C-alpha cells in the first residue's frame, strides 16, 4: 500500500532580510517515518523550520511546501496547529497569568473542536494530562504555574515534549540545534518522540547531535548545506558524520 505523504516540500526557496537562505529544498515525509536533518552551523536548518512554522521574518520566494496535501505556507499559524502540526520551538513563550493546565486544556479542546470532536470534560482532561505528564516525568506541580514563566531550561524542554504528547500531532518538527541538550534533556526528547512514533504520523528532528540519534533511531538522515539537502542516507550516515565530520561530503558536493 502507498504510504500517506504528510509533508511534501519541492524546490523551496526562502529568504531572510533579503538574503536567500533556502536555495531549493526537496523533502518528503510519509506516515510512519522519522527523519533527521543535520548539517553544519548556518546551513539553514532553523530557517527551514521557521519557514514551515510561518515565522513572518522569513519570505517565501518560490517552490512549495504541502502538509497533508494543503499549501502550508498559505495557512495561518493557528490553522497549522489545528491541522496537527507541532513545531517544538514555537511555544517557548512565557504566558503570565495562564496556568499550564488551562493553556493545554484550551489547546487540546480547540484541536478537538476543529476535528468536529466533543471537548474533553475536566475529569477526562485531568486524566489525560496526568498520563502524558508521567511519560515525560513532568512534575504535576508545574501544571499550576504560568506557562513557561520561571521554568528552567530542563523544565521548558520537558514542557515542550509534554505539549507534544498532549496534542499527538500528525507531524512533529523539533529543532534541537541550539538548545544545548544535556543528557537529561536528550532522554526527555527521546522518550517523547519514541512514544509519539507510530505508523500514522511523521517526525522531523533537526539536530546537531548524533547522540540524540542513539536514542531515536531515524529512518532517514539528511544533510543540509547552503540551503539545500545535499545528501541523504540512513542511520549509518549520522554515525559516519560523527566520526568524519561534514568535510568529505562538502568537498564531494563542491566538486560537482
Ligand atoms: N533572522 C535572521 N536575520 C538575518 N539572518 C538570518 C536570520 N535567520 C537566519 N539567518 C541567516 O541564515 C543562515 C542560516 O541560518 P540558520 O537557519 O539559523 O542555520 P542553522 O540552523 O543550520 O545553523 C545564516 O547565515 C544566518 O545568519
Ligand atoms: Mg539552527
mmCIF file of C-alpha atoms and ligand atoms in Angstrom:
data_model
loop_
_atom_site.group_PDB
_atom_site.id
_atom_site.type_symbol
_atom_site.label_atom_id
_atom_site.label_comp_id
_atom_site.label_asym_id
_atom_site.label_seq_id
_atom_site.Cartn_x
_atom_site.Cartn_y
_atom_site.Cartn_z
ATOM 1 C CA UNK A 1 0.000 0.000 0.000
ATOM 2 C CA UNK A 2 1.167 3.504 -0.792
ATOM 3 C CA UNK A 3 2.142 5.374 2.350
ATOM 4 C CA UNK A 4 0.347 8.625 3.066
ATOM 5 C CA UNK A 5 2.521 11.660 2.338
ATOM 6 C CA UNK A 6 2.400 14.068 5.263
ATOM 7 C CA UNK A 7 4.900 16.700 4.200
ATOM 8 C CA UNK A 8 5.948 17.414 0.647
ATOM 9 C CA UNK A 9 8.460 20.159 0.020
ATOM 10 C CA UNK A 10 9.572 20.862 -3.531
ATOM 11 C CA UNK A 11 12.282 23.254 -4.610
ATOM 12 C CA UNK A 12 11.549 25.554 -1.696
ATOM 13 C CA UNK A 13 13.364 28.858 -1.715
ATOM 14 C CA UNK A 14 13.120 31.424 1.049
ATOM 15 C CA UNK A 15 14.965 34.481 2.241
ATOM 16 C CA UNK A 16 15.508 36.429 5.405
ATOM 17 C CA UNK A 17 16.270 40.133 5.302
ATOM 18 C CA UNK A 18 16.650 39.983 1.544
ATOM 19 C CA UNK A 19 19.212 37.188 1.655
ATOM 20 C CA UNK A 20 18.285 33.902 0.016
ATOM 21 C CA UNK A 21 18.925 31.164 2.557
ATOM 22 C CA UNK A 22 16.895 28.201 1.370
ATOM 23 C CA UNK A 23 18.015 27.510 -2.180
ATOM 24 C CA UNK A 24 15.748 24.737 -3.354
ATOM 25 C CA UNK A 25 14.818 22.233 -0.661
ATOM 26 C CA UNK A 26 13.285 18.916 -1.646
ATOM 27 C CA UNK A 27 11.989 16.913 1.273
ATOM 28 C CA UNK A 28 9.211 14.388 1.782
ATOM 29 C CA UNK A 29 7.877 12.773 4.931
ATOM 30 C CA UNK A 30 5.466 9.849 4.753
ATOM 31 C CA UNK A 31 3.391 8.418 7.581
ATOM 32 C CA UNK A 32 5.436 6.251 9.917
ATOM 33 C CA UNK A 33 8.762 7.907 9.126
ATOM 34 C CA UNK A 34 11.279 9.637 11.342
ATOM 35 C CA UNK A 35 13.689 11.956 9.535
ATOM 36 C CA UNK A 36 16.752 13.641 10.965
ATOM 37 C CA UNK A 37 18.092 16.795 9.371
ATOM 38 C CA UNK A 38 21.705 17.533 10.195
ATOM 39 C CA UNK A 39 24.247 19.958 8.805
ATOM 40 C CA UNK A 40 26.942 22.432 9.730
ATOM 41 C CA UNK A 41 26.083 25.661 11.513
ATOM 42 C CA UNK A 42 24.482 28.297 9.344
ATOM 43 C CA UNK A 43 23.343 25.840 6.684
ATOM 44 C CA UNK A 44 19.689 26.859 7.006
ATOM 45 C CA UNK A 45 18.215 24.203 9.278
ATOM 46 C CA UNK A 46 16.463 26.603 11.629
ATOM 47 C CA UNK A 47 15.436 28.735 8.682
ATOM 48 C CA UNK A 48 13.709 25.730 7.147
ATOM 49 C CA UNK A 49 11.891 25.068 10.423
ATOM 50 C CA UNK A 50 10.934 28.738 10.750
ATOM 51 C CA UNK A 51 9.520 28.889 7.240
ATOM 52 C CA UNK A 52 7.348 25.837 7.916
ATOM 53 C CA UNK A 53 6.293 27.402 11.204
ATOM 54 C CA UNK A 54 5.221 30.588 9.451
ATOM 55 C CA UNK A 55 7.653 32.946 11.136
ATOM 56 C CA UNK A 56 6.879 36.288 9.432
ATOM 57 C CA UNK A 57 10.560 37.272 9.293
ATOM 58 C CA UNK A 58 11.116 34.743 6.521
ATOM 59 C CA UNK A 59 9.962 35.339 2.966
ATOM 60 C CA UNK A 60 8.883 32.622 0.615
ATOM 61 C CA UNK A 61 10.479 33.080 -2.794
ATOM 62 C CA UNK A 62 9.326 30.041 -4.763
ATOM 63 C CA UNK A 63 8.665 26.346 -4.595
ATOM 64 C CA UNK A 64 6.085 24.599 -2.468
ATOM 65 C CA UNK A 65 5.515 23.101 0.947
ATOM 66 C CA UNK A 66 2.419 20.959 1.336
ATOM 67 C CA UNK A 67 1.168 19.447 4.552
ATOM 68 C CA UNK A 68 -1.444 16.727 4.053
ATOM 69 C CA UNK A 69 -1.895 17.960 0.511
ATOM 70 C CA UNK A 70 -2.560 21.563 1.539
ATOM 71 C CA UNK A 71 -0.314 24.537 0.933
ATOM 72 C CA UNK A 72 1.105 25.069 4.375
ATOM 73 C CA UNK A 73 2.679 28.426 3.537
ATOM 74 C CA UNK A 74 -0.799 29.734 2.905
ATOM 75 C CA UNK A 75 -2.201 28.557 6.260
ATOM 76 C CA UNK A 76 -2.455 30.767 9.316
ATOM 77 C CA UNK A 77 -0.206 29.764 12.185
ATOM 78 C CA UNK A 78 -3.293 28.773 14.202
ATOM 79 C CA UNK A 79 -4.518 26.519 11.415
ATOM 80 C CA UNK A 80 -1.160 24.801 11.151
ATOM 81 C CA UNK A 81 -1.512 23.831 14.799
ATOM 82 C CA UNK A 82 -5.182 22.879 14.466
ATOM 83 C CA UNK A 83 -4.359 20.680 11.495
ATOM 84 C CA UNK A 84 -1.999 18.692 13.682
ATOM 85 C CA UNK A 85 1.364 20.225 13.001
ATOM 86 C CA UNK A 86 3.596 20.593 16.033
ATOM 87 C CA UNK A 87 6.619 22.832 15.950
ATOM 88 C CA UNK A 88 8.551 22.431 19.135
ATOM 89 C CA UNK A 89 10.238 25.778 19.243
ATOM 90 C CA UNK A 90 7.008 27.620 18.658
ATOM 91 C CA UNK A 91 5.822 27.563 22.232
ATOM 92 C CA UNK A 92 8.712 28.528 24.461
ATOM 93 C CA UNK A 93 6.955 31.820 25.140
ATOM 94 C CA UNK A 94 6.024 32.691 28.666
ATOM 95 C CA UNK A 95 2.356 33.406 29.219
ATOM 96 C CA UNK A 96 1.964 35.172 32.529
ATOM 97 C CA UNK A 97 -1.305 34.593 34.341
ATOM 98 C CA UNK A 98 -2.254 31.475 32.339
ATOM 99 C CA UNK A 99 -1.571 28.165 34.023
ATOM 100 C CA UNK A 100 -0.095 25.289 32.060
ATOM 101 C CA UNK A 101 -3.151 23.138 32.630
ATOM 102 C CA UNK A 102 -5.565 25.809 31.401
ATOM 103 C CA UNK A 103 -3.371 26.535 28.426
ATOM 104 C CA UNK A 104 -3.191 22.883 27.443
ATOM 105 C CA UNK A 105 -6.891 22.302 28.004
ATOM 106 C CA UNK A 106 -7.658 25.154 25.629
ATOM 107 C CA UNK A 107 -5.200 23.888 23.059
ATOM 108 C CA UNK A 108 -6.427 20.299 23.184
ATOM 109 C CA UNK A 109 -10.086 21.265 23.042
ATOM 110 C CA UNK A 110 -9.558 23.729 20.257
ATOM 111 C CA UNK A 111 -7.969 20.985 18.218
ATOM 112 C CA UNK A 112 -10.848 18.611 19.023
ATOM 113 C CA UNK A 113 -13.379 21.230 18.011
ATOM 114 C CA UNK A 114 -11.573 21.742 14.721
ATOM 115 C CA UNK A 115 -11.846 17.996 14.092
ATOM 116 C CA UNK A 116 -15.520 18.016 14.994
ATOM 117 C CA UNK A 117 -14.985 16.156 18.270
ATOM 118 C CA UNK A 118 -16.560 16.908 21.640
ATOM 119 C CA UNK A 119 -14.389 18.829 24.107
ATOM 120 C CA UNK A 120 -12.863 16.834 26.957
ATOM 121 C CA UNK A 121 -14.544 17.236 30.317
ATOM 122 C CA UNK A 122 -12.444 18.493 33.204
ATOM 123 C CA UNK A 123 -12.087 14.949 34.534
ATOM 124 C CA UNK A 124 -11.128 13.478 31.166
ATOM 125 C CA UNK A 125 -8.615 16.237 30.607
ATOM 126 C CA UNK A 126 -7.053 15.747 34.023
ATOM 127 C CA UNK A 127 -6.665 12.033 33.409
ATOM 128 C CA UNK A 128 -5.030 12.589 30.026
ATOM 129 C CA UNK A 129 -2.754 15.263 31.446
ATOM 130 C CA UNK A 130 -1.583 13.032 34.299
ATOM 131 C CA UNK A 131 -0.855 10.160 31.936
ATOM 132 C CA UNK A 132 1.106 12.252 29.496
ATOM 133 C CA UNK A 133 2.977 14.223 32.150
ATOM 134 C CA UNK A 134 4.148 10.939 33.620
ATOM 135 C CA UNK A 135 5.602 9.932 30.264
ATOM 136 C CA UNK A 136 7.972 12.894 30.279
ATOM 137 C CA UNK A 137 8.370 12.843 34.067
ATOM 138 C CA UNK A 138 6.992 16.337 34.303
ATOM 139 C CA UNK A 139 6.268 17.427 37.849
ATOM 140 C CA UNK A 140 2.499 17.809 38.191
ATOM 141 C CA UNK A 141 3.093 20.953 40.256
ATOM 142 C CA UNK A 142 4.315 22.717 37.117
ATOM 143 C CA UNK A 143 0.802 22.459 35.705
ATOM 144 C CA UNK A 144 -0.428 25.098 38.098
ATOM 145 C CA UNK A 145 2.327 27.514 37.222
ATOM 146 C CA UNK A 146 2.053 30.086 34.469
ATOM 147 C CA UNK A 147 3.175 28.780 31.084
ATOM 148 C CA UNK A 148 6.963 28.641 30.977
ATOM 149 C CA UNK A 149 7.401 31.512 33.384
ATOM 150 C CA UNK A 150 10.428 30.913 35.538
ATOM 151 C CA UNK A 151 10.841 27.419 34.096
ATOM 152 C CA UNK A 152 14.402 26.183 33.976
ATOM 153 C CA UNK A 153 15.864 25.070 30.648
ATOM 154 C CA UNK A 154 15.155 21.457 31.523
ATOM 155 C CA UNK A 155 11.589 22.229 32.619
ATOM 156 C CA UNK A 156 10.950 24.106 29.378
ATOM 157 C CA UNK A 157 12.201 21.126 27.411
ATOM 158 C CA UNK A 158 10.017 18.707 29.381
ATOM 159 C CA UNK A 159 7.138 21.080 28.906
ATOM 160 C CA UNK A 160 7.624 21.259 25.158
ATOM 161 C CA UNK A 161 7.670 17.483 24.859
ATOM 162 C CA UNK A 162 4.693 17.264 27.213
ATOM 163 C CA UNK A 163 2.751 19.603 24.913
ATOM 164 C CA UNK A 164 3.634 17.370 22.009
ATOM 165 C CA UNK A 165 2.475 14.301 23.934
ATOM 166 C CA UNK A 166 -0.832 16.036 24.735
ATOM 167 C CA UNK A 167 -1.508 17.165 21.185
ATOM 168 C CA UNK A 168 -0.414 13.935 19.450
ATOM 169 C CA UNK A 169 0.464 15.778 16.262
ATOM 170 C CA UNK A 170 0.329 14.288 12.791
ATOM 171 C CA UNK A 171 3.698 15.855 12.119
ATOM 172 C CA UNK A 172 6.167 16.951 14.764
ATOM 173 C CA UNK A 173 9.125 19.075 13.836
ATOM 174 C CA UNK A 174 11.687 19.650 16.556
ATOM 175 C CA UNK A 175 14.670 21.928 16.126
ATOM 176 C CA UNK A 176 17.137 20.835 18.782
ATOM 177 C CA UNK A 177 20.135 22.655 17.380
ATOM 178 C CA UNK A 178 20.584 25.456 19.821
ATOM 179 C CA UNK A 179 19.060 24.050 22.920
ATOM 180 C CA UNK A 180 22.312 22.698 24.339
ATOM 181 C CA UNK A 181 20.737 19.416 25.281
ATOM 182 C CA UNK A 182 22.231 17.757 28.323
ATOM 183 C CA UNK A 183 21.822 14.052 28.867
ATOM 184 C CA UNK A 184 18.563 14.527 30.787
ATOM 185 C CA UNK A 185 17.035 16.676 28.079
ATOM 186 C CA UNK A 186 18.157 14.186 25.440
ATOM 187 C CA UNK A 187 16.365 11.437 27.289
ATOM 188 C CA UNK A 188 13.187 13.507 27.594
ATOM 189 C CA UNK A 189 13.112 14.363 23.918
ATOM 190 C CA UNK A 190 13.817 10.753 23.024
ATOM 191 C CA UNK A 191 11.072 9.412 25.300
ATOM 192 C CA UNK A 192 8.536 11.870 23.919
ATOM 193 C CA UNK A 193 9.442 11.194 20.314
ATOM 194 C CA UNK A 194 9.579 7.426 20.726
ATOM 195 C CA UNK A 195 6.182 7.496 22.399
ATOM 196 C CA UNK A 196 4.676 9.549 19.630
ATOM 197 C CA UNK A 197 6.227 7.460 16.886
ATOM 198 C CA UNK A 198 3.614 5.430 15.050
ATOM 199 C CA UNK A 199 2.529 4.334 11.585
ATOM 200 C CA UNK A 200 0.144 7.293 11.498
ATOM 201 C CA UNK A 201 2.478 10.217 11.922
ATOM 202 C CA UNK A 202 5.742 11.720 10.839
ATOM 203 C CA UNK A 203 8.588 13.180 12.863
ATOM 204 C CA UNK A 204 11.343 15.533 11.764
ATOM 205 C CA UNK A 205 14.252 16.055 14.100
ATOM 206 C CA UNK A 206 16.627 18.835 13.327
ATOM 207 C CA UNK A 207 19.684 18.084 15.318
ATOM 208 C CA UNK A 208 23.302 18.840 15.666
ATOM 209 C CA UNK A 209 23.823 15.920 17.922
ATOM 210 C CA UNK A 210 24.311 12.466 16.566
ATOM 211 C CA UNK A 211 23.985 11.492 20.263
ATOM 212 C CA UNK A 212 20.260 12.137 20.132
ATOM 213 C CA UNK A 213 20.084 9.618 17.306
ATOM 214 C CA UNK A 214 21.410 6.931 19.638
ATOM 215 C CA UNK A 215 18.108 7.254 21.469
ATOM 216 C CA UNK A 216 15.855 7.878 18.496
ATOM 217 C CA UNK A 217 16.786 5.781 15.516
ATOM 218 C CA UNK A 218 15.742 7.723 12.432
ATOM 219 C CA UNK A 219 14.633 6.072 9.210
ATOM 220 C CA UNK A 220 16.381 8.732 7.154
ATOM 221 C CA UNK A 221 19.190 11.184 7.762
ATOM 222 C CA UNK A 222 19.654 14.247 5.568
ATOM 223 C CA UNK A 223 22.442 16.768 5.361
ATOM 224 C CA UNK A 224 21.519 20.358 4.748
ATOM 225 C CA UNK A 225 24.235 22.607 3.376
ATOM 226 C CA UNK A 226 23.951 26.095 1.923
ATOM 227 C CA UNK A 227 20.178 25.857 1.910
ATOM 228 C CA UNK A 228 19.937 22.549 0.084
ATOM 229 C CA UNK A 229 19.728 18.920 1.091
ATOM 230 C CA UNK A 230 22.945 17.677 -0.439
ATOM 231 C CA UNK A 231 22.954 14.112 0.814
ATOM 232 C CA UNK A 232 20.524 11.613 2.298
ATOM 233 C CA UNK A 233 21.070 8.255 3.898
ATOM 234 C CA UNK A 234 20.032 6.178 6.845
ATOM 235 C CA UNK A 235 21.211 5.917 10.437
ATOM 236 C CA UNK A 236 24.681 4.880 9.221
ATOM 237 C CA UNK A 237 25.142 8.330 7.710
ATOM 238 C CA UNK A 238 24.826 10.032 11.086
ATOM 239 C CA UNK A 239 27.424 7.685 12.556
ATOM 240 C CA UNK A 240 29.797 8.436 9.702
ATOM 241 C CA UNK A 241 29.235 12.181 10.172
ATOM 242 C CA UNK A 242 30.036 11.836 13.841
ATOM 243 C CA UNK A 243 33.337 10.144 13.032
ATOM 244 C CA UNK A 244 34.370 12.091 9.965
ATOM 245 C CA UNK A 245 32.557 15.392 10.151
ATOM 246 C CA UNK A 246 30.963 17.130 7.170
ATOM 247 C CA UNK A 247 34.095 17.992 5.192
ATOM 248 C CA UNK A 248 34.174 14.907 2.987
ATOM 249 C CA UNK A 249 30.577 15.477 1.974
ATOM 250 C CA UNK A 250 31.033 19.174 1.329
ATOM 251 C CA UNK A 251 34.151 18.520 -0.776
ATOM 252 C CA UNK A 252 32.277 15.949 -2.814
ATOM 253 C CA UNK A 253 29.384 18.370 -3.262
ATOM 254 C CA UNK A 254 31.519 21.396 -4.141
ATOM 255 C CA UNK A 255 33.496 19.419 -6.717
ATOM 256 C CA UNK A 256 30.374 18.553 -8.678
HETATM 257 N N1 LIG B 1 16.580 36.426 11.385
HETATM 258 C C1 LIG B 1 17.686 36.406 10.631
HETATM 259 N N2 LIG B 1 18.247 37.534 10.198
HETATM 260 C C2 LIG B 1 19.359 37.506 9.429
HETATM 261 N N3 LIG B 1 19.967 36.394 9.018
HETATM 262 C C3 LIG B 1 19.456 35.224 9.417
HETATM 263 C C4 LIG B 1 18.284 35.155 10.239
HETATM 264 N N4 LIG B 1 17.999 33.851 10.453
HETATM 265 C C5 LIG B 1 18.959 33.151 9.807
HETATM 266 N N5 LIG B 1 19.816 33.952 9.173
HETATM 267 C C6 LIG B 1 20.985 33.535 8.387
HETATM 268 O O1 LIG B 1 20.614 32.411 7.638
HETATM 269 C C7 LIG B 1 21.664 31.463 7.583
HETATM 270 C C8 LIG B 1 21.157 30.135 8.076
HETATM 271 O O2 LIG B 1 20.896 30.214 9.462
HETATM 272 P P1 LIG B 1 20.133 29.074 10.272
HETATM 273 O O3 LIG B 1 18.928 28.686 9.531
HETATM 274 O O4 LIG B 1 19.960 29.539 11.663
HETATM 275 O O5 LIG B 1 21.216 27.896 10.212
HETATM 276 P P2 LIG B 1 21.359 26.585 11.106
HETATM 277 O O6 LIG B 1 20.122 26.420 11.911
HETATM 278 O O7 LIG B 1 21.571 25.490 10.107
HETATM 279 O O8 LIG B 1 22.566 26.783 11.961
HETATM 280 C C9 LIG B 1 22.797 32.034 8.403
HETATM 281 O O9 LIG B 1 23.705 32.646 7.510
HETATM 282 C C10 LIG B 1 22.115 33.072 9.272
HETATM 283 O O10 LIG B 1 22.975 34.121 9.592
HETATM 284 MG MG1 LIG B 2 19.727 26.320 13.934
#
